[in-house]
Amino acid sequence: MRVVARGLTFDVRAGGPEDGAVVLLLHGFPQHGGEWDEVVPALHAAGLRTYAPDQRGYSPGARPTEVAGYRLPELVADAVAVLDALRVEAAHVVGHDWGAIVAWALAARHPERVRTLTAVSVPHPAAFGHALATDRRQRARSSYMTLFRRAGLAERVLLAWRGAVLRRLLAGVGDSARVARYAEPMREPGALTGGLNWYRAMSGRDMKVIGPVRVPTSYVWSDRDVAIGRTAAQACARHVSGDYRFVVLAGVTHWIPDEAPGPLAEAILARVRAVD
């Protein structure tokens, strides 16, 4: 389905009982709402209604050209506007990677719209900032962002040789067909730039204003994540004042929704059931 919000058109995957409690699923880079396809069957079986939008820059109808259009407040406002368009007062919110950052900010700034939060892979931005300041290994893990913020150069590197580097980045999601499912849309004109603009618009100022999260929260982290180390993961608890659960998936890489959809669905359902 397509949802018009804030003058933009978002492609949205919807499923599950129409009268079920709503789960909003926010994807990360360089994927799209399809990254939740292996997770949602368990949520639907539990009676939940799911919406997984292709976010700003990923939906062809929601792809501003200005980098400033991808600042975090804009991304959060999109999520609120999508809920408004769907006539959803409050949702269980799940986010992976960059989607987790949007989910953290949404829960902190609009707690009335978030029944529960399940953040996947990326911790609260303040915890991530703490790790960057104190852990040289986290700084090394995050060094790829320097390239991603270089307009033009990043696109050339990632898309060279028919997207070979981008495909290598996505190797952890599964077989070649699954890699292609995410990589091929990024080769469309403007698509990769839309995703990379999230990094280019990122600012410490926007991240620092995200306060403590009061809603019931689970943070799901995997111990083989090359992007987020244990220092950042363990610091996350300091920034949640509501009920908090730290779920560690052993032997799993960064691509949790693709690699471990069953355990992730269980973590989401445990969080939802704790309040319903």
Coordinates of C-alpha atoms in Angstrom, one line a residue:
M1 CA 0.0 0.0 0.0
R2 CA 1.0 3.7 -0.3
V3 CA 0.6 6.3 2.4
V4 CA 0.7 10.0 1.7
A5 CA 2.1 12.0 4.6
R6 CA 3.7 15.4 4.8
G7 CA 3.4 15.8 1.0
L8 CA 5.4 12.6 0.4
T9 CA 4.3 9.1 -0.7
F10 CA 5.6 6.2 1.3
D11 CA 5.5 2.6 0.1
V12 CA 4.3 0.5 3.1
R13 CA 4.1 -3.2 3.6
A14 CA 1.0 -4.0 5.7
G15 CA -0.2 -7.3 7.1
G16 CA -1.9 -9.1 9.9
P17 CA -5.4 -8.8 11.4
E18 CA -6.9 -5.4 10.6
D19 CA -8.2 -5.1 14.2
G20 CA -4.9 -6.1 15.8
A21 CA -2.7 -3.9 17.9
V22 CA -0.3 -2.0 15.5
V23 CA 3.4 -2.6 15.2
L24 CA 5.4 0.1 13.2
L25 CA 8.5 -1.5 11.8
L26 CA 11.4 0.9 10.8
H27 CA 14.2 -0.5 8.6
G28 CA 17.9 0.4 8.4
F29 CA 20.5 1.1 5.8
P30 CA 20.8 0.0 3.0
Q31 CA 17.6 -2.0 3.2
H32 CA 13.8 -1.4 3.0
G33 CA 10.7 -2.5 4.7
G34 CA 11.1 -6.0 3.3
E35 CA 13.8 -6.7 5.9
W36 CA 10.9 -7.5 8.2
D37 CA 9.4 -10.2 6.0
E38 CA 10.7 -13.1 8.0
V39 CA 9.8 -11.5 11.3
V40 CA 6.2 -10.5 10.7
P41 CA 4.5 -14.0 10.3
A42 CA 5.0 -14.6 14.0
L43 CA 3.6 -11.2 14.8
H44 CA 0.6 -11.8 12.6
A45 CA 0.0 -15.2 14.2
A46 CA -0.1 -13.4 17.6
G47 CA -2.8 -11.1 16.4
L48 CA -0.8 -8.0 15.6
R49 CA -1.2 -5.7 12.7
T50 CA 2.1 -4.6 11.1
Y51 CA 3.2 -1.6 8.9
A52 CA 6.7 -1.5 7.5
P53 CA 7.3 1.7 5.5
D54 CA 10.1 2.3 3.1
Q55 CA 11.3 5.4 4.8
R56 CA 12.4 8.8 3.4
G57 CA 15.0 8.4 0.7
Y58 CA 13.9 4.8 0.1
S59 CA 10.4 5.3 -1.2
P60 CA 10.7 6.9 -4.7
G61 CA 7.9 9.2 -3.8
A62 CA 9.6 10.4 -0.6
R63 CA 13.1 11.3 -1.8
P64 CA 14.0 15.0 -1.2
T65 CA 17.2 16.2 -2.9
E66 CA 18.5 18.4 -0.1
V67 CA 20.6 16.8 2.6
A68 CA 18.9 18.9 5.2
G69 CA 15.7 17.1 4.4
Y70 CA 17.2 14.0 6.1
R71 CA 17.9 15.4 9.5
L72 CA 16.6 13.3 12.4
P73 CA 13.7 15.6 13.2
E74 CA 12.4 15.1 9.7
L75 CA 12.7 11.4 9.9
V76 CA 10.8 11.3 13.2
A77 CA 8.1 13.6 11.9
D78 CA 7.6 11.2 9.0
A79 CA 7.0 8.3 11.4
V80 CA 4.4 10.4 13.3
A81 CA 2.7 11.5 10.1
V82 CA 2.5 7.9 8.8
L83 CA 0.8 6.9 12.1
D84 CA -1.6 9.9 11.7
A85 CA -2.4 8.9 8.1
L86 CA -3.1 5.3 9.2
R87 CA -5.2 6.7 12.1
V88 CA -3.1 5.0 14.7
E89 CA -3.0 6.8 18.0
A90 CA -0.1 4.7 19.4
A91 CA 1.9 1.8 18.1
H92 CA 4.4 -0.7 19.3
V93 CA 7.5 0.6 17.5
V94 CA 10.4 -1.6 16.3
G95 CA 13.5 -0.2 14.6
H96 CA 16.7 -1.7 13.2
D97 CA 20.0 0.1 12.5
W98 CA 19.0 3.7 11.4
G99 CA 15.4 2.7 12.0
A100 CA 16.4 2.2 15.6
I101 CA 17.7 5.7 15.9
V102 CA 14.4 7.0 14.6
A103 CA 12.5 4.8 17.0
W104 CA 14.6 6.0 20.0
A105 CA 13.9 9.6 19.1
L106 CA 10.2 8.9 18.4
A107 CA 9.9 7.3 21.9
A108 CA 11.7 10.1 23.6
R109 CA 10.0 13.0 21.9
H110 CA 6.5 11.5 21.4
P111 CA 6.0 8.9 24.2
E112 CA 2.2 9.2 23.8
R113 CA 2.6 7.6 20.3
V114 CA 4.7 4.7 21.4
R115 CA 3.2 1.9 23.4
T116 CA 6.5 -0.1 23.5
L117 CA 9.9 0.2 21.9
T118 CA 12.1 -2.6 20.6
A119 CA 15.4 -1.2 19.3
V120 CA 17.5 -3.6 17.3
S121 CA 21.3 -3.4 16.9
V122 CA 21.7 0.4 17.5
P123 CA 21.4 1.6 21.2
H124 CA 20.2 4.9 22.5
P125 CA 22.2 7.7 20.7
A126 CA 23.6 8.9 24.0
A127 CA 25.0 5.4 24.7
F128 CA 26.5 5.3 21.2
G129 CA 28.1 8.8 21.8
H130 CA 29.5 7.6 25.1
A131 CA 31.2 4.6 23.4
L132 CA 32.6 6.9 20.6
A133 CA 34.1 9.1 23.3
T134 CA 35.6 6.3 25.5
D135 CA 36.2 3.3 23.4
R136 CA 38.7 3.3 20.6
R137 CA 37.4 0.1 19.3
Q138 CA 34.0 1.6 18.8
R139 CA 35.6 4.5 16.9
A140 CA 37.2 2.0 14.6
R141 CA 33.9 0.2 14.1
S142 CA 32.3 3.5 13.1
S143 CA 35.0 4.6 10.8
Y144 CA 32.9 3.7 7.7
M145 CA 30.7 6.7 8.4
T146 CA 33.5 9.0 7.1
L147 CA 33.2 7.5 3.7
F148 CA 29.4 7.4 3.8
R149 CA 29.3 11.2 4.5
R150 CA 31.4 11.9 1.4
A151 CA 28.9 12.9 -1.3
G152 CA 29.7 11.3 -4.7
L153 CA 32.6 9.3 -3.5
A154 CA 30.6 7.0 -1.4
E155 CA 28.2 6.3 -4.3
R156 CA 31.1 5.6 -6.6
V157 CA 32.7 3.2 -4.2
L158 CA 29.6 1.3 -3.2
L159 CA 28.2 1.0 -6.7
A160 CA 31.5 0.2 -8.6
W161 CA 31.6 -3.1 -10.4
R162 CA 27.8 -3.4 -10.5
G163 CA 27.5 -2.8 -6.8
A164 CA 30.1 -5.3 -5.7
V165 CA 31.1 -3.4 -2.6
L166 CA 27.5 -2.8 -1.6
R167 CA 26.8 -6.5 -2.0
R168 CA 29.8 -7.3 0.1
L169 CA 28.5 -5.0 2.8
L170 CA 25.2 -6.9 2.8
A171 CA 26.8 -10.4 2.8
G172 CA 25.5 -11.1 6.3
V173 CA 21.9 -11.0 5.3
G174 CA 21.9 -14.4 3.6
D175 CA 22.2 -15.9 0.2
S176 CA 22.8 -14.1 -3.0
A177 CA 19.1 -13.7 -3.8
R178 CA 18.6 -11.9 -0.4
V179 CA 21.6 -9.7 -1.0
A180 CA 20.3 -8.8 -4.4
R181 CA 16.9 -8.0 -2.9
Y182 CA 18.4 -5.1 -1.0
A183 CA 21.3 -4.2 -3.4
E184 CA 19.4 -3.9 -6.6
P185 CA 17.0 -1.1 -5.5
M186 CA 20.0 0.9 -4.3
R187 CA 21.3 0.9 -7.9
E188 CA 18.2 2.9 -9.1
P189 CA 18.9 6.6 -9.8
G190 CA 18.9 8.6 -6.5
A191 CA 18.2 5.7 -4.2
L192 CA 21.6 5.1 -2.7
T193 CA 22.1 8.9 -2.3
G194 CA 18.7 9.0 -0.4
G195 CA 20.0 6.4 2.0
L196 CA 23.4 7.9 2.4
N197 CA 21.9 11.3 3.1
W198 CA 20.8 10.0 6.5
Y199 CA 24.5 9.9 7.4
R200 CA 25.2 13.2 5.7
A201 CA 22.5 15.0 7.6
M202 CA 23.4 13.4 11.0
S203 CA 24.5 15.9 13.6
G204 CA 25.6 15.7 17.2
R205 CA 23.1 18.4 18.1
D206 CA 20.2 16.4 16.9
M207 CA 21.4 13.3 18.7
K208 CA 22.1 15.1 22.0
V209 CA 18.6 16.4 22.4
I210 CA 17.2 12.9 22.5
G211 CA 16.5 12.4 26.2
P212 CA 15.8 9.4 28.4
V213 CA 13.1 7.0 27.1
R214 CA 10.2 6.4 29.5
V215 CA 8.2 3.8 27.5
P216 CA 8.7 0.0 28.1
T217 CA 11.8 -0.8 26.1
S218 CA 13.8 -3.8 24.9
Y219 CA 17.2 -3.4 23.3
V220 CA 18.2 -6.4 21.1
W221 CA 21.9 -6.6 20.4
S222 CA 24.0 -9.3 18.7
D223 CA 27.6 -10.1 19.9
R224 CA 29.0 -10.4 16.4
D225 CA 27.8 -7.0 15.3
V226 CA 30.7 -5.3 13.5
A227 CA 29.2 -1.8 13.9
I228 CA 28.1 -1.7 17.5
G229 CA 30.4 -3.0 20.3
R230 CA 29.6 -4.1 23.8
T231 CA 30.5 -0.7 25.4
A232 CA 27.7 1.0 23.6
A233 CA 25.3 -1.9 24.1
Q234 CA 25.8 -2.1 27.8
A235 CA 25.6 1.7 28.2
C236 CA 22.1 1.7 26.8
A237 CA 20.3 0.9 30.0
R238 CA 21.4 4.3 31.5
H239 CA 19.1 6.1 29.1
V240 CA 15.9 4.2 29.7
S241 CA 13.8 5.0 32.8
G242 CA 10.9 2.8 31.8
D243 CA 10.9 -1.0 32.1
Y244 CA 14.0 -2.2 30.3
R245 CA 15.2 -5.5 28.9
F246 CA 18.6 -6.1 27.3
V247 CA 18.4 -9.1 24.9
V248 CA 21.7 -10.5 23.6
L249 CA 21.7 -12.8 20.6
A250 CA 24.9 -14.9 20.6
G251 CA 26.7 -15.7 17.3
V252 CA 24.5 -13.3 15.3
T253 CA 25.8 -10.4 13.2
H254 CA 24.4 -6.9 12.6
W255 CA 21.7 -8.1 10.2
I256 CA 19.4 -9.5 13.0
P257 CA 16.0 -9.3 11.2
D258 CA 17.4 -11.4 8.3
E259 CA 19.7 -13.7 10.2
A260 CA 17.7 -14.3 13.4
P261 CA 14.0 -13.5 12.6
G262 CA 12.7 -16.1 15.0
P263 CA 14.5 -14.9 18.2
L264 CA 13.8 -11.3 17.2
A265 CA 10.1 -12.0 16.8
E266 CA 10.1 -13.6 20.2
A267 CA 11.8 -10.5 21.8
I268 CA 9.2 -8.2 20.1
L269 CA 6.3 -10.4 21.3
A270 CA 7.7 -10.6 24.9
R271 CA 7.9 -6.8 25.0
V272 CA 4.4 -6.4 23.5
R273 CA 2.8 -9.0 25.8
A274 CA 4.4 -7.3 28.9
V275 CA 2.0 -4.4 28.4
D276 CA -1.0 -6.0 26.7

